[in-house]
Amino acid sequence: MTPAKAKRGALLSIAAIAAVGIFLLYALVDPATHIFPRCMFKSITGWDCPGCGSQRAIHALIHGDIAMAWRYNAMLVAAIPVVTILVAAQLMRHRYPRLYMTVNSRTAIWTALIILLAWGIARNIWLR
């Protein structure tokens, strides 16, 4: 095995172990009742940022409660298919280069940014 392949394998192993650890942490510990980082933006301004509620939403999703996850952060739940497509495009970028270029285009990035900003504004104006 070449050193590059060994290094890649080690990095993938570390990433897999970290992912399993994070999954178990969110599965076993409720972010609403235990010590988890709080949103600095909300602490300072009192407003919800686009990501507020994501930790609780992840916990609810792991436990199969999609409705509760939606109440905590609808954008996170709605983003799951998008993130799935992004990961697939990244993993298959050599096989499907047009898909990779499309999801990483300026238009896609600007669209995602505008949607995220609109969500951040809407949840503080109309969804309070």
CSV table of C-alpha atoms in Angstrom, one decimal:
chain,number,residue,atom,x,y,z
A,1,MET,CA,0.0,0.0,0.0
A,2,THR,CA,1.3,3.4,-0.9
A,3,PRO,CA,1.8,6.1,1.8
A,4,ALA,CA,-0.9,8.2,0.1
A,5,LYS,CA,-3.5,5.3,0.3
A,6,ALA,CA,-2.5,4.6,3.9
A,7,LYS,CA,-3.0,8.3,4.8
A,8,ARG,CA,-6.3,8.4,3.1
A,9,GLY,CA,-7.5,5.2,4.8
A,10,ALA,CA,-6.4,6.6,8.2
A,11,LEU,CA,-8.3,9.8,7.6
A,12,LEU,CA,-11.4,8.0,6.5
A,13,SER,CA,-11.2,5.8,9.6
A,14,ILE,CA,-10.9,8.9,11.8
A,15,ALA,CA,-13.8,10.6,10.1
A,16,ALA,CA,-16.0,7.4,10.4
A,17,ILE,CA,-15.2,7.1,14.1
A,18,ALA,CA,-15.9,10.8,14.7
A,19,ALA,CA,-19.2,10.5,12.8
A,20,VAL,CA,-20.3,7.5,14.9
A,21,GLY,CA,-19.3,9.4,18.1
A,22,ILE,CA,-21.3,12.4,17.1
A,23,PHE,CA,-24.3,10.3,16.1
A,24,LEU,CA,-24.2,8.5,19.5
A,25,LEU,CA,-23.8,11.7,21.4
A,26,TYR,CA,-26.9,13.2,19.8
A,27,ALA,CA,-28.8,9.9,20.1
A,28,LEU,CA,-28.1,9.5,23.8
A,29,VAL,CA,-28.0,13.1,25.1
A,30,ASP,CA,-30.9,15.6,24.6
A,31,PRO,CA,-29.4,19.0,23.6
A,32,ALA,CA,-32.3,20.8,25.2
A,33,THR,CA,-31.5,19.5,28.7
A,34,HIS,CA,-27.7,19.0,28.7
A,35,ILE,CA,-24.6,21.1,28.2
A,36,PHE,CA,-24.3,21.8,24.5
A,37,PRO,CA,-23.0,25.0,22.9
A,38,ARG,CA,-25.7,27.7,22.7
A,39,CYS,CA,-26.2,30.0,19.8
A,40,MET,CA,-24.0,33.0,20.2
A,41,PHE,CA,-26.1,35.0,17.8
A,42,LYS,CA,-29.2,34.4,19.8
A,43,SER,CA,-27.5,35.0,23.1
A,44,ILE,CA,-26.4,38.5,21.8
A,45,THR,CA,-29.4,39.6,19.8
A,46,GLY,CA,-32.3,37.5,21.1
A,47,TRP,CA,-33.1,36.5,17.4
A,48,ASP,CA,-32.9,33.0,16.0
A,49,CYS,CA,-30.2,32.5,13.5
A,50,PRO,CA,-30.9,30.2,10.5
A,51,GLY,CA,-29.3,27.3,12.4
A,52,CYS,CA,-31.1,27.8,15.8
A,53,GLY,CA,-32.8,24.6,16.9
A,54,SER,CA,-30.6,22.4,14.7
A,55,GLN,CA,-29.1,20.4,17.6
A,56,ARG,CA,-32.6,19.6,18.9
A,57,ALA,CA,-33.8,18.8,15.4
A,58,ILE,CA,-30.9,16.4,14.8
A,59,HIS,CA,-31.8,14.7,18.2
A,60,ALA,CA,-35.5,14.4,17.1
A,61,LEU,CA,-34.6,13.0,13.7
A,62,ILE,CA,-32.3,10.4,15.2
A,63,HIS,CA,-35.3,9.3,17.3
A,64,GLY,CA,-37.6,9.3,14.3
A,65,ASP,CA,-39.7,12.4,15.3
A,66,ILE,CA,-39.8,14.3,12.0
A,67,ALA,CA,-42.6,16.6,13.1
A,68,MET,CA,-40.7,17.7,16.2
A,69,ALA,CA,-37.6,18.2,14.1
A,70,TRP,CA,-39.5,20.3,11.7
A,71,ARG,CA,-40.8,22.5,14.6
A,72,TYR,CA,-37.2,22.9,15.9
A,73,ASN,CA,-35.7,23.9,12.5
A,74,ALA,CA,-37.6,23.3,9.3
A,75,MET,CA,-34.7,24.4,7.2
A,76,LEU,CA,-32.5,21.6,8.5
A,77,VAL,CA,-35.1,19.0,7.7
A,78,ALA,CA,-35.8,20.5,4.2
A,79,ALA,CA,-32.0,20.6,3.5
A,80,ILE,CA,-31.5,16.8,4.0
A,81,PRO,CA,-32.3,15.9,0.4
A,82,VAL,CA,-30.1,18.8,-0.9
A,83,VAL,CA,-27.2,17.7,1.3
A,84,THR,CA,-27.6,14.2,0.0
A,85,ILE,CA,-27.3,15.4,-3.5
A,86,LEU,CA,-24.3,17.5,-2.7
A,87,VAL,CA,-22.5,14.5,-1.1
A,88,ALA,CA,-23.4,12.2,-4.0
A,89,ALA,CA,-22.1,14.8,-6.5
A,90,GLN,CA,-18.9,15.1,-4.6
A,91,LEU,CA,-18.4,11.4,-4.3
A,92,MET,CA,-19.2,10.8,-8.0
A,93,ARG,CA,-17.6,13.9,-9.4
A,94,HIS,CA,-15.4,12.0,-11.9
A,95,ARG,CA,-18.3,9.9,-13.1
A,96,TYR,CA,-20.8,12.7,-13.3
A,97,PRO,CA,-18.9,15.9,-13.8
A,98,ARG,CA,-21.9,17.9,-15.0
A,99,LEU,CA,-23.8,17.2,-11.8
A,100,TYR,CA,-20.8,18.2,-9.8
A,101,MET,CA,-20.4,21.5,-11.7
A,102,THR,CA,-24.1,22.2,-11.5
A,103,VAL,CA,-24.4,21.8,-7.7
A,104,ASN,CA,-21.2,23.8,-7.2
A,105,SER,CA,-22.0,26.6,-9.7
A,106,ARG,CA,-22.3,30.2,-8.6
A,107,THR,CA,-26.0,30.1,-9.3
A,108,ALA,CA,-26.5,27.2,-6.9
A,109,ILE,CA,-24.3,28.8,-4.2
A,110,TRP,CA,-26.1,32.2,-4.5
A,111,THR,CA,-29.5,30.5,-4.4
A,112,ALA,CA,-28.6,28.6,-1.3
A,113,LEU,CA,-27.3,31.7,0.4
A,114,ILE,CA,-30.5,33.7,-0.5
A,115,ILE,CA,-32.7,30.9,0.8
A,116,LEU,CA,-30.7,30.7,4.0
A,117,LEU,CA,-30.9,34.4,4.6
A,118,ALA,CA,-34.6,34.5,3.8
A,119,TRP,CA,-35.2,31.7,6.3
A,120,GLY,CA,-33.2,33.6,8.9
A,121,ILE,CA,-35.4,36.7,8.4
A,122,ALA,CA,-38.7,34.9,8.0
A,123,ARG,CA,-38.3,32.9,11.2
A,124,ASN,CA,-37.7,36.1,13.2
A,125,ILE,CA,-40.6,38.1,11.6
A,126,TRP,CA,-43.4,35.7,10.8
A,127,LEU,CA,-42.6,32.5,12.7
A,128,ARG,CA,-42.2,33.9,16.2
